[in-house]
PDB file of C-alpha atoms in Angstrom:
ATOM      1  CA  MET A   1     126.759 -60.642  93.869  1.00 42.00           C
ATOM      2  CA  ALA A   2     123.684 -62.453  95.156  1.00 51.00           C
ATOM      3  CA  SER A   3     125.094 -65.988  95.074  1.00 75.00           C
ATOM      4  CA  SER A   4     127.940 -68.150  93.838  1.00 86.00           C
ATOM      5  CA  TRP A   5     125.906 -68.818  90.721  1.00 96.00           C
ATOM      6  CA  THR A   6     125.307 -65.171  89.778  1.00 96.00           C
ATOM      7  CA  GLY A   7     127.670 -62.736  88.119  1.00 95.00           C
ATOM      8  CA  ARG A   8     127.143 -59.238  86.749  1.00 96.00           C
ATOM      9  CA  ARG A   9     125.749 -60.459  83.404  1.00 97.00           C
ATOM     10  CA  VAL A  10     124.581 -64.041  83.940  1.00 98.00           C
ATOM     11  CA  ARG A  11     123.086 -66.426  86.438  1.00 98.00           C
ATOM     12  CA  LEU A  12     123.575 -70.177  86.252  1.00 98.00           C
ATOM     13  CA  ARG A  13     120.528 -72.248  87.132  1.00 97.00           C
ATOM     14  CA  ALA A  14     119.078 -75.706  86.692  1.00 95.00           C
ATOM     15  CA  ILE A  15     117.558 -76.529  83.325  1.00 95.00           C
ATOM     16  CA  GLU A  16     113.757 -76.610  83.505  1.00 96.00           C
ATOM     17  CA  PRO A  17     111.445 -78.717  81.317  1.00 95.00           C
ATOM     18  CA  ASP A  18     110.015 -75.584  79.664  1.00 96.00           C
ATOM     19  CA  ASP A  19     113.491 -74.560  78.447  1.00 95.00           C
ATOM     20  CA  TRP A  20     113.240 -77.042  75.579  1.00 93.00           C
ATOM     21  CA  THR A  21     111.836 -74.447  73.151  1.00 92.00           C
ATOM     22  CA  VAL A  22     114.823 -72.139  73.600  1.00 92.00           C
ATOM     23  CA  PHE A  23     117.358 -74.939  73.159  1.00 88.00           C
ATOM     24  CA  ALA A  24     115.539 -76.090  70.017  1.00 88.00           C
ATOM     25  CA  ARG A  25     115.645 -72.522  68.686  1.00 87.00           C
ATOM     26  CA  PHE A  26     119.402 -72.313  69.409  1.00 81.00           C
ATOM     27  CA  ALA A  27     119.930 -75.462  67.339  1.00 79.00           C
ATOM     28  CA  ASP A  28     117.831 -74.053  64.482  1.00 70.00           C
ATOM     29  CA  ASP A  29     119.661 -70.700  64.620  1.00 67.00           C
ATOM     30  CA  ASP A  30     123.072 -72.318  64.580  1.00 61.00           C
ATOM     31  CA  GLY A  31     122.294 -74.681  61.736  1.00 49.00           C
ATOM     32  CA  ARG A  32     125.764 -76.160  61.411  1.00 46.00           C
ATOM     33  CA  ARG A  33     127.676 -75.741  64.651  1.00 51.00           C
ATOM     34  CA  VAL A  34     131.412 -75.351  64.538  1.00 51.00           C
ATOM     35  CA  GLY A  35     132.158 -79.008  64.988  1.00 51.00           C
ATOM     36  CA  ARG A  36     129.653 -81.138  63.226  1.00 58.00           C
ATOM     37  CA  LEU A  37     126.469 -81.223  61.258  1.00 65.00           C
ATOM     38  CA  ASP A  38     123.771 -82.543  63.563  1.00 70.00           C
ATOM     39  CA  LEU A  39     120.786 -84.516  62.388  1.00 78.00           C
ATOM     40  CA  PRO A  40     117.466 -82.688  62.662  1.00 81.00           C
ATOM     41  CA  ARG A  41     115.734 -83.354  65.982  1.00 85.00           C
ATOM     42  CA  SER A  42     112.048 -83.470  66.748  1.00 89.00           C
ATOM     43  CA  ALA A  43     110.331 -81.164  69.191  1.00 90.00           C
ATOM     44  CA  GLU A  44     109.604 -84.243  71.289  1.00 93.00           C
ATOM     45  CA  SER A  45     113.311 -85.078  71.531  1.00 91.00           C
ATOM     46  CA  TYR A  46     114.030 -81.567  72.849  1.00 90.00           C
ATOM     47  CA  ARG A  47     111.153 -81.880  75.346  1.00 92.00           C
ATOM     48  CA  ALA A  48     112.488 -85.231  76.553  1.00 92.00           C
ATOM     49  CA  TRP A  49     116.061 -83.897  76.813  1.00 89.00           C
ATOM     50  CA  ALA A  50     115.013 -80.856  78.863  1.00 91.00           C
ATOM     51  CA  LYS A  51     112.841 -83.004  81.130  1.00 92.00           C
ATOM     52  CA  GLU A  52     115.746 -85.417  81.639  1.00 92.00           C
ATOM     53  CA  GLN A  53     118.128 -82.539  82.419  1.00 91.00           C
ATOM     54  CA  ALA A  54     115.650 -81.051  84.891  1.00 91.00           C
ATOM     55  CA  VAL A  55     115.721 -84.178  87.073  1.00 92.00           C
ATOM     56  CA  ALA A  56     119.300 -85.321  86.411  1.00 87.00           C
ATOM     57  CA  GLU A  57     121.535 -86.053  89.378  1.00 84.00           C
ATOM     58  CA  CYS A  58     124.985 -84.499  89.536  1.00 80.00           C
ATOM     59  CA  ASP A  59     126.642 -87.797  88.683  1.00 78.00           C
ATOM     60  CA  ASP A  60     130.379 -87.713  89.461  1.00 81.00           C
ATOM     61  CA  ASP A  61     130.432 -83.907  89.062  1.00 93.00           C
ATOM     62  CA  ARG A  62     128.995 -84.106  85.547  1.00 94.00           C
ATOM     63  CA  PHE A  63     126.138 -81.676  85.065  1.00 95.00           C
ATOM     64  CA  ARG A  64     124.688 -79.013  82.780  1.00 95.00           C
ATOM     65  CA  LEU A  65     123.308 -75.628  83.844  1.00 96.00           C
ATOM     66  CA  ALA A  66     121.263 -73.034  81.992  1.00 97.00           C
ATOM     67  CA  VAL A  67     122.826 -69.605  81.466  1.00 98.00           C
ATOM     68  CA  GLU A  68     120.380 -66.714  81.763  1.00 98.00           C
ATOM     69  CA  THR A  69     120.912 -62.967  81.788  1.00 98.00           C
ATOM     70  CA  THR A  70     120.682 -61.122  85.084  1.00 97.00           C
ATOM     71  CA  ALA A  71     119.108 -58.121  83.343  1.00 96.00           C
ATOM     72  CA  THR A  72     116.084 -59.874  81.828  1.00 96.00           C
ATOM     73  CA  GLY A  73     116.206 -63.510  82.952  1.00 96.00           C
ATOM     74  CA  GLU A  74     116.375 -64.599  79.306  1.00 97.00           C
ATOM     75  CA  LEU A  75     117.900 -68.022  78.660  1.00 98.00           C
ATOM     76  CA  VAL A  76     120.984 -67.500  76.472  1.00 97.00           C
ATOM     77  CA  GLY A  77     122.867 -70.800  76.659  1.00 96.00           C
ATOM     78  CA  ALA A  78     124.245 -73.625  78.787  1.00 96.00           C
ATOM     79  CA  VAL A  79     127.473 -74.552  80.540  1.00 97.00           C
ATOM     80  CA  GLY A  80     128.506 -77.794  82.164  1.00 95.00           C
ATOM     81  CA  SER A  81     131.098 -80.288  83.235  1.00 96.00           C
ATOM     82  CA  HIS A  82     130.882 -83.375  81.048  1.00 91.00           C
ATOM     83  CA  ARG A  83     133.947 -85.506  81.865  1.00 94.00           C
ATOM     84  CA  THR A  84     135.880 -85.866  85.092  1.00 95.00           C
ATOM     85  CA  GLY A  85     138.962 -87.656  86.304  1.00 93.00           C
ATOM     86  CA  ARG A  86     138.246 -87.408  90.007  1.00 91.00           C
ATOM     87  CA  CYS A  87     141.301 -89.397  91.156  1.00 92.00           C
ATOM     88  CA  SER A  88     143.674 -87.286  89.045  1.00 95.00           C
ATOM     89  CA  GLY A  89     141.783 -84.057  89.735  1.00 96.00           C
ATOM     90  CA  TRP A  90     140.772 -82.914  86.249  1.00 97.00           C
ATOM     91  CA  PHE A  91     137.498 -82.071  84.545  1.00 98.00           C
ATOM     92  CA  GLU A  92     136.362 -81.076  81.069  1.00 97.00           C
ATOM     93  CA  PHE A  93     133.637 -78.571  80.370  1.00 97.00           C
ATOM     94  CA  ASP A  94     131.742 -76.986  77.523  1.00 94.00           C
ATOM     95  CA  VAL A  95     129.794 -73.805  77.034  1.00 95.00           C
ATOM     96  CA  VAL A  96     127.196 -73.015  74.372  1.00 93.00           C
ATOM     97  CA  ILE A  97     125.664 -69.584  73.833  1.00 94.00           C
ATOM     98  CA  GLY A  98     122.839 -69.044  71.341  1.00 93.00           C
ATOM     99  CA  ALA A  99     123.847 -67.291  68.107  1.00 90.00           C
ATOM    100  CA  GLY A 100     121.932 -64.097  68.876  1.00 91.00           C
ATOM    101  CA  HIS A 101     123.563 -63.733  72.300  1.00 95.00           C
ATOM    102  CA  ARG A 102     127.257 -64.135  71.502  1.00 93.00           C
ATOM    103  CA  ARG A 103     130.000 -61.549  72.044  1.00 94.00           C
ATOM    104  CA  LYS A 104     128.252 -59.987  75.053  1.00 96.00           C
ATOM    105  CA  GLY A 105     130.439 -61.526  77.767  1.00 96.00           C
ATOM    106  CA  TYR A 106     127.930 -64.236  78.719  1.00 98.00           C
ATOM    107  CA  ALA A 107     130.192 -67.185  77.908  1.00 97.00           C
ATOM    108  CA  ALA A 108     133.207 -65.720  79.722  1.00 98.00           C
ATOM    109  CA  GLU A 109     131.259 -65.033  82.884  1.00 97.00           C
ATOM    110  CA  ALA A 110     129.487 -68.410  82.821  1.00 98.00           C
ATOM    111  CA  VAL A 111     132.835 -70.203  82.461  1.00 98.00           C
ATOM    112  CA  VAL A 112     134.381 -68.253  85.356  1.00 97.00           C
ATOM    113  CA  LEU A 113     131.408 -69.100  87.602  1.00 97.00           C
ATOM    114  CA  LEU A 114     131.657 -72.781  86.661  1.00 97.00           C
ATOM    115  CA  LEU A 115     135.435 -72.936  87.137  1.00 97.00           C
ATOM    116  CA  ARG A 116     135.227 -71.156  90.499  1.00 97.00           C
ATOM    117  CA  PHE A 117     132.779 -73.825  91.685  1.00 96.00           C
ATOM    118  CA  MET A 118     134.804 -76.745  90.345  1.00 96.00           C
ATOM    119  CA  PHE A 119     138.154 -75.466  91.661  1.00 97.00           C
ATOM    120  CA  ALA A 120     137.087 -73.956  95.002  1.00 95.00           C
ATOM    121  CA  GLU A 121     134.170 -76.166  96.041  1.00 94.00           C
ATOM    122  CA  ARG A 122     134.877 -79.475  94.314  1.00 95.00           C
ATOM    123  CA  ARG A 123     138.658 -79.084  94.672  1.00 96.00           C
ATOM    124  CA  TYR A 124     139.665 -80.052  91.159  1.00 97.00           C
ATOM    125  CA  HIS A 125     143.227 -79.258  90.149  1.00 98.00           C
ATOM    126  CA  LYS A 126     142.899 -78.830  86.384  1.00 98.00           C
ATOM    127  CA  CYS A 127     140.309 -77.861  83.794  1.00 98.00           C
ATOM    128  CA  LEU A 128     140.487 -79.053  80.189  1.00 98.00           C
ATOM    129  CA  ALA A 129     138.745 -77.733  77.105  1.00 97.00           C
ATOM    130  CA  ALA A 130     138.782 -79.367  73.668  1.00 96.00           C
ATOM    131  CA  VAL A 131     138.219 -76.838  70.875  1.00 95.00           C
ATOM    132  CA  LEU A 132     138.090 -77.417  67.146  1.00 93.00           C
ATOM    133  CA  ALA A 133     140.810 -75.392  65.428  1.00 95.00           C
ATOM    134  CA  PRO A 134     138.378 -73.575  63.083  1.00 92.00           C
ATOM    135  CA  ASN A 135     136.498 -72.210  66.123  1.00 92.00           C
ATOM    136  CA  GLU A 136     138.611 -69.060  66.455  1.00 94.00           C
ATOM    137  CA  ALA A 137     136.067 -67.320  68.699  1.00 93.00           C
ATOM    138  CA  SER A 138     136.241 -70.063  71.343  1.00 95.00           C
ATOM    139  CA  LEU A 139     140.027 -70.271  71.143  1.00 97.00           C
ATOM    140  CA  ALA A 140     140.274 -66.501  71.667  1.00 97.00           C
ATOM    141  CA  LEU A 141     137.811 -66.626  74.576  1.00 97.00           C
ATOM    142  CA  PHE A 142     139.719 -69.376  76.369  1.00 98.00           C
ATOM    143  CA  ARG A 143     143.040 -67.601  75.852  1.00 98.00           C
ATOM    144  CA  ARG A 144     141.561 -64.394  77.328  1.00 97.00           C
ATOM    145  CA  LEU A 145     140.338 -66.382  80.325  1.00 98.00           C
ATOM    146  CA  GLY A 146     143.868 -67.717  80.910  1.00 98.00           C
ATOM    147  CA  PHE A 147     143.810 -71.164  79.313  1.00 98.00           C
ATOM    148  CA  THR A 148     147.047 -72.455  77.787  1.00 98.00           C
ATOM    149  CA  GLU A 149     147.226 -74.500  74.617  1.00 98.00           C
ATOM    150  CA  GLU A 150     148.601 -77.849  75.779  1.00 98.00           C
ATOM    151  CA  GLY A 151     148.470 -79.768  72.562  1.00 97.00           C
ATOM    152  CA  ARG A 152     146.889 -80.284  69.215  1.00 97.00           C
ATOM    153  CA  LEU A 153     145.469 -83.527  67.889  1.00 97.00           C
ATOM    154  CA  ARG A 154     146.122 -83.217  64.181  1.00 97.00           C
ATOM    155  CA  GLU A 155     143.235 -83.923  61.808  1.00 97.00           C
ATOM    156  CA  HIS A 156     141.387 -85.548  64.685  1.00 96.00           C
ATOM    157  CA  VAL A 157     137.753 -84.645  63.943  1.00 92.00           C
ATOM    158  CA  PHE A 158     135.937 -85.078  60.641  1.00 91.00           C
ATOM    159  CA  PHE A 159     133.153 -82.665  59.667  1.00 83.00           C
ATOM    160  CA  ALA A 160     132.127 -80.537  56.709  1.00 80.00           C
ATOM    161  CA  GLY A 161     133.893 -82.905  54.325  1.00 87.00           C
ATOM    162  CA  ARG A 162     137.365 -82.831  55.859  1.00 91.00           C
ATOM    163  CA  HIS A 163     139.490 -83.466  58.943  1.00 95.00           C
ATOM    164  CA  HIS A 164     140.229 -80.709  61.481  1.00 94.00           C
ATOM    165  CA  ASP A 165     142.679 -80.320  64.344  1.00 96.00           C
ATOM    166  CA  LEU A 166     141.410 -80.528  67.916  1.00 97.00           C
ATOM    167  CA  VAL A 167     143.135 -78.035  70.222  1.00 98.00           C
ATOM    168  CA  MET A 168     143.524 -79.103  73.850  1.00 98.00           C
ATOM    169  CA  MET A 169     143.578 -76.210  76.300  1.00 98.00           C
ATOM    170  CA  GLY A 170     144.076 -76.332  80.042  1.00 98.00           C
ATOM    171  CA  MET A 171     144.081 -74.224  83.176  1.00 98.00           C
ATOM    172  CA  LEU A 172     145.318 -75.154  86.648  1.00 98.00           C
ATOM    173  CA  ALA A 173     143.513 -74.119  89.816  1.00 98.00           C
ATOM    174  CA  ASP A 174     146.307 -71.796  90.963  1.00 97.00           C
ATOM    175  CA  GLU A 175     146.388 -70.133  87.523  1.00 97.00           C
ATOM    176  CA  PHE A 176     142.650 -69.534  87.805  1.00 97.00           C
ATOM    177  CA  ASP A 177     143.025 -68.146  91.331  1.00 96.00           C
ATOM    178  CA  ARG A 178     145.723 -65.665  90.290  1.00 96.00           C
ATOM    179  CA  ARG A 179     143.623 -64.393  87.410  1.00 96.00           C
ATOM    180  CA  HIS A 180     140.031 -64.636  88.667  1.00 95.00           C
ATOM    181  CA  THR A 181     140.291 -65.458  92.411  1.00 87.00           C
ATOM    182  CA  MET A 182     138.778 -68.556  93.963  1.00 83.00           C
ATOM    183  CA  SER A 183     136.587 -66.601  96.324  1.00 77.00           C
ATOM    184  CA  GLU A 184     133.866 -64.417  94.976  1.00 66.00           C
ATOM    185  CA  PRO A 185     134.799 -60.758  94.518  1.00 54.00           C
TER     186      PRO A 185
END
């Protein structure tokens, strides 16, 4: 392993301004994401977003990183911490992998790299993930990684013409360490 940000399949890196075309393509490929129907976005909005991400500060441990393959260097998705409760020691994250790159282990490895950083380096105690109940693939991934379902907000999110449950999943730092180890293998 070359660095804390590199695994066998993926490397996490900063988002660059030129990445906007790939993220726009992911949105077009996904059409309706499992969660909501997004409004169409202009190419300029993707350019501005990528440029903003490229110079963004890591504000209160909230950040987004690009996920690229180690084999080819191809950008396949993004992972990041988007909410934190620093005093209580928790953080929330999300991971997005482009439709053509799913089920290859990229998301699992990107999440483990992110969690290792947040637990070992930033010293958080707990990680939370909010997953829409219809998103069976994400629920299965998080269960495989060792997350526990902690609760379900019934009919909490409205999309595709009806309400859906939001599943809250969590993992504690010591649970992560037992399963994945805090230090790099």
